[in-house]
Short mmCIF file of C-alpha atoms (C1' of nucleotides) in Angstrom, two decimals:
data_model
loop_
_atom_site.label_atom_id
_atom_site.label_comp_id
_atom_site.label_asym_id
_atom_site.label_seq_id
_atom_site.Cartn_x
_atom_site.Cartn_y
_atom_site.Cartn_z
CA MET W 1 85.40 127.23 64.96
CA SER W 2 84.89 129.58 67.91
CA LYS W 3 87.62 131.94 68.99
CA CYS W 4 89.37 131.97 72.36
CA GLU W 5 89.35 135.77 72.44
CA GLN W 6 85.59 135.74 72.68
CA CYS W 7 85.17 132.67 74.84
CA ILE W 8 83.39 133.42 78.12
CA VAL W 9 84.55 130.21 79.72
CA ARG W 10 88.14 131.35 79.58
CA GLN W 11 87.33 134.11 82.08
CA LEU W 12 87.02 131.47 84.74
CA ASN W 13 90.59 130.20 84.78
CA SER W 14 94.21 131.23 84.39
CA LEU W 15 93.82 131.67 80.65
CA ASN W 16 92.24 135.06 81.29
CA GLU W 17 95.74 136.33 82.09
CA LEU W 18 96.81 135.85 78.50
CA THR W 19 97.16 138.87 76.25
CA LYS W 20 95.03 139.34 73.19
CA ASP W 21 97.89 138.34 70.92
CA GLU W 22 98.58 135.22 72.89
CA LEU W 23 94.93 134.27 72.76
CA ILE W 24 94.80 134.68 69.01
CA ARG W 25 97.85 132.46 68.64
CA ILE W 26 96.30 129.81 70.86
CA SER W 27 92.95 130.09 69.19
CA ALA W 28 94.60 129.25 65.92
CA CYS W 29 96.03 125.97 67.07
CA LYS W 30 93.50 124.73 69.60
CA THR W 31 91.11 121.94 68.72
CA SER W 32 87.57 121.35 69.96
CA LYS W 33 86.15 118.03 70.94
CA VAL W 34 82.87 116.59 72.09
CA ILE W 35 82.98 113.70 74.51
CA LYS W 36 79.84 111.67 75.06
CA LYS W 37 78.58 110.81 78.53
CA GLY W 38 80.53 107.93 79.98
CA GLU W 39 83.43 108.22 77.56
CA ILE W 40 86.97 108.75 78.71
CA LEU W 41 88.76 112.01 77.98
CA PHE W 42 92.13 110.69 79.03
CA ASN W 43 93.48 107.81 81.02
CA GLU W 44 95.88 107.37 83.89
CA GLY W 45 99.36 106.89 82.47
CA GLU W 46 98.72 108.69 79.19
CA TYR W 47 100.87 111.57 78.09
CA ILE W 48 98.31 114.24 77.33
CA ASN W 49 100.70 116.77 75.81
CA GLY W 50 98.42 119.65 76.41
CA VAL W 51 95.68 121.15 78.46
CA PHE W 52 91.94 120.73 78.24
CA CYS W 53 89.59 123.61 78.91
CA ILE W 54 86.05 122.53 79.76
CA LYS W 55 83.58 124.52 77.71
CA ASP W 56 80.50 122.71 78.93
CA GLY W 57 79.57 119.66 80.96
CA VAL W 58 80.89 117.90 84.04
CA CYS W 59 83.65 115.38 84.26
CA LYS W 60 84.84 113.09 87.03
CA VAL W 61 88.53 112.72 87.68
CA THR W 62 89.44 109.38 89.20
CA LYS W 63 92.38 107.30 90.26
CA MET W 64 92.47 103.54 90.53
CA SER W 65 93.70 102.26 93.86
CA ASP W 66 95.83 99.15 94.26
CA ASN W 67 92.80 97.18 95.35
CA GLY W 68 91.11 97.88 92.04
CA ARG W 69 88.49 100.41 93.10
CA ASP W 70 88.15 103.82 91.54
CA GLN W 71 88.38 106.88 93.72
CA ILE W 72 86.95 110.18 92.50
CA ILE W 73 89.52 112.86 93.29
CA LYS W 74 87.51 115.78 92.06
CA LEU W 75 84.70 116.91 89.82
CA VAL W 76 85.53 119.32 87.06
CA LYS W 77 83.07 121.63 85.36
CA LYS W 78 82.63 124.44 82.89
CA GLY W 79 85.57 126.81 83.03
CA ASP W 80 88.01 124.45 84.69
CA LEU W 81 91.32 123.40 83.23
CA LEU W 82 92.35 119.78 83.07
CA GLY W 83 95.79 118.36 82.61
CA GLU W 84 97.83 121.38 83.73
CA ARG W 85 99.35 119.46 86.61
CA SER W 86 100.79 116.69 84.46
CA LEU W 87 101.93 119.19 81.87
CA ILE W 88 103.82 121.26 84.41
CA SER W 89 105.45 118.36 86.21
CA GLU W 90 106.16 116.72 82.85
CA GLU W 91 104.72 113.44 84.02
CA ALA W 92 102.14 111.10 82.58
CA ALA W 93 98.60 111.82 83.74
CA ASN W 94 98.08 110.50 87.24
CA LEU W 95 94.33 110.50 86.86
CA ARG W 96 91.59 109.42 84.50
CA ALA W 97 88.94 111.87 83.31
CA THR W 98 85.49 110.53 82.40
CA ALA W 99 82.53 112.55 81.13
CA LEU W 100 79.52 112.54 83.46
CA ASN W 101 77.39 114.14 80.77
CA ASP W 102 78.08 115.25 77.24
CA LEU W 103 81.23 117.31 77.37
CA GLU W 104 82.57 120.09 75.19
CA VAL W 105 86.27 120.70 75.59
CA CYS W 106 89.03 122.60 73.88
CA PHE W 107 92.50 121.16 73.66
CA ILE W 108 95.56 123.40 73.71
CA PRO W 109 98.87 121.76 72.77
CA LYS W 110 101.62 121.67 75.36
CA GLU W 111 104.13 123.83 73.47
CA GLU W 112 101.72 126.74 73.32
CA ILE W 113 101.07 126.66 77.03
CA VAL W 114 104.75 126.27 77.82
CA LYS W 115 105.60 129.19 75.57
CA ASP W 116 103.15 131.42 77.44
CA LEU W 117 104.32 130.18 80.81
CA LYS W 118 107.83 131.25 79.86
CA GLN W 119 106.98 134.68 78.53
CA ASN W 120 103.91 135.84 80.44
CA ASN W 121 104.61 136.11 84.14
CA ASN W 122 101.02 136.99 85.03
CA PHE W 123 99.87 133.76 83.47
CA THR W 124 102.49 131.75 85.32
CA MET W 125 101.64 133.39 88.62
CA SER W 126 97.97 132.74 88.10
CA MET W 127 98.68 129.08 87.37
CA LEU W 128 100.91 128.91 90.43
CA LYS W 129 98.13 130.32 92.54
CA GLU W 130 95.60 127.86 91.19
CA LEU W 131 97.87 124.94 92.03
CA ALA W 132 98.46 126.37 95.51
CA VAL W 133 94.73 126.52 96.13
CA SER W 134 94.24 123.00 94.78
CA LEU W 135 96.92 121.82 97.15
CA ARG W 136 95.15 123.28 100.16
CA GLU W 137 91.93 121.68 99.07
CA ALA W 138 93.71 118.36 98.68
CA ASP W 139 95.08 118.69 102.22
CA ASP W 140 91.56 119.20 103.49
CA VAL W 141 90.36 116.10 101.69
CA ILE W 142 93.20 114.06 103.16
CA VAL W 143 92.17 115.03 106.67
CA ASP W 144 88.54 114.25 105.99
CA MET W 145 89.34 110.88 104.49
CA ALA W 146 91.63 109.99 107.35
CA GLN W 147 89.50 111.19 110.23
CA LYS W 148 85.85 111.46 109.34
CA THR W 149 83.23 108.74 109.21
CA VAL W 150 81.53 107.78 105.98
CA LYS W 151 78.40 109.52 107.20
CA GLN W 152 80.25 112.79 107.75
CA ARG W 153 81.87 112.56 104.36
CA LEU W 154 78.55 111.94 102.63
CA ALA W 155 77.04 114.97 104.33
CA GLU W 156 80.02 117.03 103.28
CA THR W 157 79.82 115.83 99.69
CA LEU W 158 76.12 116.66 99.44
CA LEU W 159 76.85 120.11 100.81
CA TYR W 160 79.65 120.58 98.34
CA LEU W 161 77.37 119.69 95.45
CA HIS W 162 74.71 121.98 96.86
CA ASN W 163 77.10 124.92 97.05
CA ASN W 164 79.02 124.44 93.82
CA TYR W 165 76.55 123.13 91.27
CA THR W 166 73.45 124.59 89.75
CA LYS W 167 69.98 123.19 90.36
CA THR W 168 67.25 122.41 87.89
CA GLU W 169 64.11 124.57 88.08
CA ASN W 170 62.44 122.08 90.42
CA GLY W 171 65.37 122.35 92.82
CA ALA W 172 67.23 119.11 92.18
CA LEU W 173 70.99 119.02 91.79
CA GLU W 174 71.78 119.30 88.11
CA ILE W 175 74.65 116.81 88.09
CA GLN W 176 73.47 113.27 87.81
CA LEU W 177 75.71 111.01 89.81
CA SER W 178 75.21 107.28 90.03
CA ARG W 179 75.23 105.67 93.45
CA ASP W 180 78.56 104.22 92.47
CA ASP W 181 79.92 107.69 91.76
CA ILE W 182 78.75 108.99 95.11
CA ALA W 183 80.33 106.04 96.88
CA SER W 184 83.51 106.62 94.98
CA ILE W 185 83.67 110.28 96.03
CA ILE W 186 83.38 109.49 99.70
CA GLY W 187 85.51 106.36 99.42
CA THR W 188 83.17 103.61 100.52
CA ALA W 189 81.17 100.67 99.22
CA THR W 190 78.15 101.46 97.06
CA GLU W 191 75.82 99.74 99.51
CA SER W 192 77.05 101.87 102.39
CA ALA W 193 76.46 105.03 100.42
CA ILE W 194 72.96 103.90 99.50
CA ARG W 195 72.11 103.03 103.09
CA LEU W 196 73.27 106.39 104.35
CA LEU W 197 71.38 108.20 101.61
CA SER W 198 68.17 106.50 102.68
CA SER W 199 68.84 107.34 106.31
CA PHE W 200 69.33 110.99 105.34
CA LYS W 201 66.10 110.75 103.40
CA LYS W 202 64.25 109.36 106.42
CA ASP W 203 65.54 112.26 108.49
CA GLU W 204 64.24 114.61 105.78
CA LEU W 205 67.65 116.10 105.10
CA ILE W 206 67.36 115.23 101.44
CA LYS W 207 64.78 113.94 99.00
CA LEU W 208 65.50 111.26 96.40
CA LYS W 209 63.64 110.77 93.16
CA GLY W 210 65.44 108.44 90.80
CA LYS W 211 68.82 110.03 90.27
CA ASP W 212 67.56 113.43 91.31
CA ILE W 213 68.78 114.65 94.66
CA PHE W 214 67.14 117.52 96.52
CA ILE W 215 68.99 119.11 99.41
CA LEU W 216 66.35 120.03 101.98
CA ASN W 217 68.37 120.96 105.05
CA PRO W 218 71.92 122.19 104.38
CA GLU W 219 72.36 123.53 107.94
CA LYS W 220 71.74 120.13 109.48
CA LEU W 221 73.97 118.49 106.88
CA LYS W 222 76.74 120.85 107.86
CA LYS W 223 76.40 119.87 111.49
CA ILE W 224 76.59 116.22 110.57
CA ALA W 225 79.65 116.85 108.44
CA GLU W 226 81.34 118.48 111.42
CA GLY W 227 80.42 115.62 113.71
CA PHE W 228 77.10 116.72 115.29
CA MET Y 1 125.54 134.49 109.96
CA SER Y 2 125.91 131.99 107.13
CA LYS Y 3 125.36 133.01 103.53
CA CYS Y 4 122.73 131.63 101.18
CA GLU Y 5 125.19 131.63 98.27
CA GLN Y 6 127.22 128.97 100.02
CA CYS Y 7 124.39 127.01 101.56
CA ILE Y 8 124.30 123.39 100.40
CA VAL Y 9 120.74 122.90 101.55
CA ARG Y 10 119.50 125.38 99.00
CA GLN Y 11 120.57 123.02 96.22
CA LEU Y 12 117.69 120.77 97.16
CA ASN Y 13 114.81 123.08 96.37
CA SER Y 14 113.59 125.78 94.01
CA LEU Y 15 115.94 128.34 95.53
CA ASN Y 16 118.75 126.88 93.45
CA GLU Y 17 117.20 128.60 90.45
CA LEU Y 18 118.02 132.00 91.90
CA THR Y 19 120.91 133.96 90.44
CA LYS Y 20 123.94 134.86 92.49
CA ASP Y 21 122.74 138.45 92.87
CA GLU Y 22 119.32 137.37 94.02
CA LEU Y 23 120.86 135.04 96.56
CA ILE Y 24 123.03 137.76 97.98
CA ARG Y 25 120.01 140.00 98.34
CA ILE Y 26 118.05 137.28 100.09
CA SER Y 27 120.98 136.34 102.25
CA ALA Y 28 121.07 139.88 103.55
CA CYS Y 29 117.53 139.88 104.82
CA LYS Y 30 116.92 136.30 105.85
CA THR Y 31 116.90 135.34 109.50
CA SER Y 32 117.92 132.08 111.13
CA LYS Y 33 116.08 130.33 113.88
CA VAL Y 34 116.46 127.29 116.05
CA ILE Y 35 113.33 125.49 117.09
CA LYS Y 36 113.51 122.95 119.89
CA LYS Y 37 111.99 119.50 119.62
CA GLY Y 38 108.27 119.67 120.17
CA GLU Y 39 107.97 123.39 119.62
CA ILE Y 40 105.72 124.88 116.99
CA LEU Y 41 107.21 126.67 114.00
CA PHE Y 42 103.88 128.09 112.90
CA ASN Y 43 100.25 127.43 113.51
CA GLU Y 44 97.17 126.85 111.41
CA GLY Y 45 95.54 130.20 110.69
CA GLU Y 46 98.71 132.27 111.12
CA TYR Y 47 99.90 134.56 108.37
CA ILE Y 48 103.48 133.49 107.96
CA ASN Y 49 104.51 136.26 105.56
CA GLY Y 50 107.45 134.36 104.25
CA VAL Y 51 109.00 131.03 103.53
CA PHE Y 52 110.99 128.71 105.76
CA CYS Y 53 113.90 126.72 104.44
CA ILE Y 54 114.81 123.72 106.59
CA LYS Y 55 118.54 123.67 107.21
CA ASP Y 56 118.51 120.68 109.52
CA GLY Y 57 116.06 118.49 111.37
CA VAL Y 58 112.65 117.03 110.69
CA CYS Y 59 109.30 118.65 111.13
CA LYS Y 60 105.76 117.31 111.07
CA VAL Y 61 103.08 119.24 109.26
CA THR Y 62 99.62 118.64 110.65
CA LYS Y 63 96.04 119.75 110.32
CA MET Y 64 93.40 119.51 112.98
CA SER Y 65 90.23 117.80 111.89
CA ASP Y 66 86.76 118.84 113.01
CA ASN Y 67 86.67 115.99 115.50
CA GLY Y 68 89.74 117.37 117.24
CA ARG Y 69 92.38 114.90 116.16
CA ASP Y 70 95.58 115.92 114.45
CA GLN Y 71 96.39 114.48 111.06
CA ILE Y 72 99.96 114.53 109.80
CA ILE Y 73 99.85 115.67 106.19
CA LYS Y 74 103.54 115.32 105.50
CA LEU Y 75 106.98 115.18 107.00
CA VAL Y 76 109.44 117.84 106.01
CA LYS Y 77 113.19 117.55 106.22
CA LYS Y 78 116.50 119.17 105.42
CA GLY Y 79 116.30 121.05 102.14
CA ASP Y 80 112.54 121.36 102.01
CA LEU Y 81 110.65 124.62 101.84
CA LEU Y 82 107.75 125.36 104.14
CA GLY Y 83 105.07 127.94 103.73
CA GLU Y 84 105.35 128.48 99.97
CA ARG Y 85 101.81 127.29 99.39
CA SER Y 86 100.21 129.81 101.73
CA LEU Y 87 102.46 132.55 100.45
CA ILE Y 88 101.49 131.92 96.85
CA SER Y 89 97.78 131.60 97.43
CA GLU Y 90 97.92 134.55 99.83
CA GLU Y 91 96.02 132.66 102.48
CA ALA Y 92 96.67 132.00 106.13
CA ALA Y 93 98.62 128.83 106.78
CA ASN Y 94 96.33 125.83 106.47
CA LEU Y 95 98.70 123.64 108.45
CA ARG Y 96 100.70 123.60 111.66
CA ALA Y 97 104.41 122.79 111.65
CA THR Y 98 105.96 121.15 114.72
CA ALA Y 99 109.60 120.20 115.21
CA LEU Y 100 110.19 116.47 115.64
CA ASN Y 101 113.76 117.11 116.65
CA ASP Y 102 115.82 120.24 117.07
CA LEU Y 103 115.30 122.26 113.94
CA GLU Y 104 117.43 124.83 112.16
CA VAL Y 105 115.52 126.98 109.73
CA CYS Y 106 116.00 130.11 107.71
CA PHE Y 107 113.17 132.53 107.21
CA ILE Y 108 112.86 134.56 104.02
CA PRO Y 109 110.33 137.41 104.04
CA LYS Y 110 107.46 137.29 101.63
CA GLU Y 111 108.35 140.39 99.62
CA GLU Y 112 111.73 138.97 98.68
CA ILE Y 113 110.23 135.74 97.40
CA VAL Y 114 107.48 137.57 95.55
CA LYS Y 115 110.02 139.87 93.94
CA ASP Y 116 111.97 136.90 92.63
CA LEU Y 117 108.85 135.11 91.48
CA LYS Y 118 108.00 138.15 89.39
CA GLN Y 119 111.39 138.67 87.81
CA ASN Y 120 112.99 135.22 87.58
CA ASN Y 121 110.98 132.91 85.40
CA ASN Y 122 113.18 129.90 86.08
CA PHE Y 123 112.48 130.26 89.77
CA THR Y 124 108.74 130.56 89.19
CA MET Y 125 108.70 127.55 86.89
CA SER Y 126 110.62 125.51 89.41
CA MET Y 127 108.17 126.46 92.13
CA LEU Y 128 105.29 125.63 89.83
CA LYS Y 129 106.78 122.25 89.18
CA GLU Y 130 107.26 121.55 92.87
CA LEU Y 131 103.63 122.35 93.57
CA ALA Y 132 102.54 120.16 90.68
CA VAL Y 133 104.49 117.24 92.10
CA SER Y 134 103.10 117.87 95.58
CA LEU Y 135 99.64 117.84 94.12
CA ARG Y 136 100.15 114.44 92.54
CA GLU Y 137 101.48 113.11 95.81
CA ALA Y 138 98.45 114.50 97.61
CA ASP Y 139 96.17 112.75 95.13
CA ASP Y 140 97.92 109.49 95.89
CA VAL Y 141 97.45 109.98 99.61
CA ILE Y 142 93.75 110.71 99.12
CA VAL Y 143 93.27 107.42 97.32
CA ASP Y 144 95.19 105.53 99.97
CA MET Y 145 93.23 107.11 102.81
CA ALA Y 146 89.94 106.45 101.08
CA GLN Y 147 90.55 102.91 99.93
CA LYS Y 148 93.25 101.17 101.89
CA THR Y 149 93.03 99.48 105.28
CA VAL Y 150 94.96 100.76 108.25
CA LYS Y 151 97.31 97.82 107.90
CA GLN Y 152 98.11 98.71 104.30
CA ARG Y 153 98.69 102.32 105.22
CA LEU Y 154 101.04 101.41 108.04
CA ALA Y 155 103.07 99.20 105.72
CA GLU Y 156 103.19 102.01 103.19
CA THR Y 157 104.28 104.53 105.80
CA LEU Y 158 107.07 102.31 107.07
CA LEU Y 159 108.26 101.82 103.51
CA TYR Y 160 108.13 105.54 102.90
CA LEU Y 161 110.28 106.19 105.94
CA HIS Y 162 112.64 103.42 104.88
CA ASN Y 163 113.07 104.92 101.42
CA ASN Y 164 113.24 108.60 102.30
CA TYR Y 165 115.05 108.87 105.59
CA THR Y 166 118.54 107.99 106.66
CA LYS Y 167 119.32 105.20 109.11
CA THR Y 168 121.60 105.26 112.12
CA GLU Y 169 124.74 103.10 111.93
CA ASN Y 170 122.91 100.19 113.56
CA GLY Y 171 120.24 100.32 110.88
CA ALA Y 172 117.35 101.97 112.73
CA LEU Y 173 115.32 104.74 111.17
CA GLU Y 174 116.84 108.03 112.20
CA ILE Y 175 113.54 109.87 112.72
CA GLN Y 176 112.06 109.24 116.10
CA LEU Y 177 108.30 109.16 115.82
CA SER Y 178 106.06 108.59 118.80
CA ARG Y 179 103.30 106.00 118.47
CA ASP Y 180 100.92 108.90 118.38
CA ASP Y 181 102.76 110.41 115.43
CA ILE Y 182 102.65 107.14 113.53
CA ALA Y 183 98.95 106.79 114.21
CA SER Y 184 98.43 110.32 113.07
CA ILE Y 185 100.21 109.71 109.78
CA ILE Y 186 98.07 106.74 108.88
CA GLY Y 187 94.94 108.29 110.35
CA THR Y 188 93.97 105.85 113.05
CA ALA Y 189 93.85 105.45 116.82
CA THR Y 190 97.16 105.10 118.64
CA GLU Y 191 96.21 101.67 119.96
CA SER Y 192 95.47 100.38 116.49
CA ALA Y 193 98.84 101.57 115.26
CA ILE Y 194 100.57 99.92 118.21
CA ARG Y 195 98.75 96.63 117.70
CA LEU Y 196 99.64 96.53 114.03
CA LEU Y 197 103.26 97.40 114.77
CA SER Y 198 103.49 94.44 117.13
CA SER Y 199 101.88 92.17 114.57
CA PHE Y 200 104.46 93.29 112.00
CA LYS Y 201 107.11 92.62 114.60
CA LYS Y 202 105.81 89.10 115.20
CA ASP Y 203 105.95 88.46 111.46
CA GLU Y 204 109.55 89.68 111.50
CA LEU Y 205 108.87 92.48 109.05
CA ILE Y 206 110.25 95.02 111.48
CA LYS Y 207 112.09 95.15 114.78
CA LEU Y 208 111.19 97.50 117.61
CA LYS Y 209 113.52 98.73 120.31
CA GLY Y 210 112.08 101.62 122.24
CA LYS Y 211 111.40 104.27 119.66
CA ASP Y 212 113.87 102.74 117.24
CA ILE Y 213 112.34 101.03 114.25
CA PHE Y 214 114.27 98.63 112.03
CA ILE Y 215 112.81 97.70 108.66
CA LEU Y 216 113.70 94.07 108.10
CA ASN Y 217 111.64 93.10 105.07
CA PRO Y 218 110.73 95.94 102.74
CA GLU Y 219 109.62 93.59 99.95
CA LYS Y 220 107.01 91.95 102.11
CA LEU Y 221 105.89 95.33 103.41
CA LYS Y 222 105.37 96.47 99.86
CA LYS Y 223 103.16 93.48 99.16
CA ILE Y 224 101.09 94.23 102.24
CA ALA Y 225 100.79 97.87 101.23
CA GLU Y 226 99.42 96.77 97.86
CA GLY Y 227 96.96 94.36 99.44
CA PHE Y 228 98.83 91.01 99.48
"C1'" DC H 1 59.28 91.84 76.29
"C1'" DG H 2 63.43 89.48 77.90
"C1'" DA H 3 67.88 91.07 79.43
"C1'" DT H 4 71.24 93.81 81.14
"C1'" DT H 5 72.39 97.32 84.34
"C1'" DG H 6 71.69 99.87 88.35
"C1'" DC H 7 69.30 100.35 92.90
"C1'" DT H 8 67.86 98.59 97.38
"C1'" DT H 9 67.64 95.77 101.39
"C1'" DG H 10 69.03 91.87 104.45
"C1'" DA H 11 72.44 89.09 106.84
"C1'" DC H 12 76.91 88.39 108.46
"C1'" DC H 13 81.26 89.37 110.30
"C1'" DC H 14 85.63 91.63 110.70
"C1'" DC H 15 88.18 95.75 111.37
"C1'" DC H 16 88.97 99.30 114.16
"C1'" DA H 17 87.52 103.05 117.69
"C1'" DT H 18 86.96 103.46 122.40
"C1'" DC H 19 87.48 102.77 127.30
"C1'" DA H 20 90.18 100.91 130.91
"C1'" DA H 21 93.93 98.87 133.34
"C1'" DT H 22 98.76 98.00 133.60
"C1'" DC H 23 103.46 98.43 132.45
"C1'" DC H 24 107.53 100.94 131.09
"C1'" DT H 25 110.68 104.86 130.84
"C1'" DC H 26 112.68 108.73 131.98
"C1'" DG H 27 113.40 113.11 134.29
"C1'" DT H 28 113.17 115.40 138.78
"C1'" DG H 29 113.91 116.24 143.40
"C1'" DG H 30 114.76 114.57 147.91
"C1'" DC I 1 121.33 107.01 144.38
"C1'" DC I 2 116.75 105.91 144.80
"C1'" DA I 3 111.78 107.11 145.00
"C1'" DC I 4 108.31 108.97 142.79
"C1'" DG I 5 105.33 110.86 139.36
"C1'" DA I 6 103.94 111.76 134.68
"C1'" DG I 7 103.58 110.72 130.16
"C1'" DG I 8 104.08 107.23 126.76
"C1'" DA I 9 103.54 102.31 125.41
"C1'" DT I 10 101.07 98.08 125.67
"C1'" DT I 11 97.39 94.75 126.18
"C1'" DG I 12 92.54 93.35 127.03
"C1'" DA I 13 87.61 93.70 126.44
"C1'" DT I 14 83.74 95.41 123.96
"C1'" DG I 15 80.66 97.35 120.56
"C1'" DG I 16 79.60 99.54 116.29
"C1'" DG I 17 80.70 101.00 111.67
"C1'" DG I 18 81.11 99.58 107.43
"C1'" DG I 19 82.80 95.91 103.92
"C1'" DT I 20 81.12 91.92 101.54
"C1'" DC I 21 78.04 88.50 99.64
"C1'" DA I 22 73.57 87.49 98.08
"C1'" DA I 23 69.01 88.03 96.68
"C1'" DG I 24 65.11 90.76 95.19
"C1'" DC I 25 63.51 94.89 92.75
"C1'" DA I 26 63.29 98.83 89.45
"C1'" DA I 27 64.56 100.88 85.24
"C1'" DT I 28 66.47 101.23 80.83
"C1'" DC I 29 67.35 99.45 76.24
"C1'" DG I 30 67.59 96.84 72.21
#
DNA sequence: CGATTGCTTGACCCCCATCAATCCTCGTGG
DNA sequence: CCACGAGGATTGATGGGGGTCAAGCAATCG
């Protein structure tokens, strides 16, 4: 079993504010898990009773709307925490997390996190700051969803993937999203997403090869995202 | 000048976790302000350098989208804090706050809040919890914006106002929103909002009298919001 | 090699954005 | 006290974006 003290991933989130002693304590009681592609890490309505730390892989975080369609709220990758929000507000999970590829995660029980929140102010402040940033990002998404066209949102999403995810050596985006996933990020029907993707392809903004997506012209995509 | 220790409004937010001594300190350096209807409390991009506490009145919090239209992100009323998010993440304000009616606010400078965040863990935890709840609410809004029709969102908004705002003695909603404001909450054109309002009126779900809105049938509105 | 799942394209139509004209309301000044 | 003007509210007409249904196609898997 690997140790938290030596984990590189931890550097990427609030856990890097923990002291060595705190890390050793947490390392002793954390559990590791491997989630296969397509499997569900946790479900809307579940009480998670802890926090997940993503060691490797990508995971989609979705919420079911009243009309029965899934909406992807965010993508979560190596180094991100998952479940902190529900833990802090002491609510059931408001979202479902599903692995997009094979996922390695660590699970830290609630009591341990709560203990550190109470005694380590740096940790608490760092968590507070992370939530504050998430909240701004959520505000931005609200505006986009409310005001932008599907085309603009697709352009924005492609840009986001381009800027935040690694590429394979041939230049394709490393994350493999289904057409359904893409549609469910931008909040539209799968067919609409597909049609817009092909139109972007015709305009040589992107290239499509199976599930591989190549971003050819980020500048132009940015202009589209902002409304020409 | 009124004192924070005796302020009832404070009971409604995280500030009620402050100790008596802390309150006295804050009381000494806070300032009060009156903002007239329609005036701007702060603007997107400003560094607020503090937190506002709403003593009385209602305020809309908006963000301008790339296409130039305002989107109302939330309504803020008596007892709510404003500006905590930007303060915590140490960013410029991502939103603009505009008074919907005459507004009484107190302003607490950043350093005072930061000092308390560092030394009073209960206060920090309470703030953390508030942000966590806001984040869940934002997630819900994202899903609604992405998946629901304008009609559903209007029904939901009317319900929200019905459940969270007081009524005048004749039963009308106390907040006076222009048609533009309503449109900008649900993220649509003013004309669309107006048309849907009249259709709701025809179906006797609501009554309209000038800017007064009477909610007649919340149950039916709820069904509409959920998609029949 | 069927069969299931995902991708793509076509056809259709409704919701909603936009433009335009009119009406209403209210504050201001003559 | 009324006339007038300006901004908000309302209604009509119109066109396009995008949701939905359906059918054909590609790919993956037992």
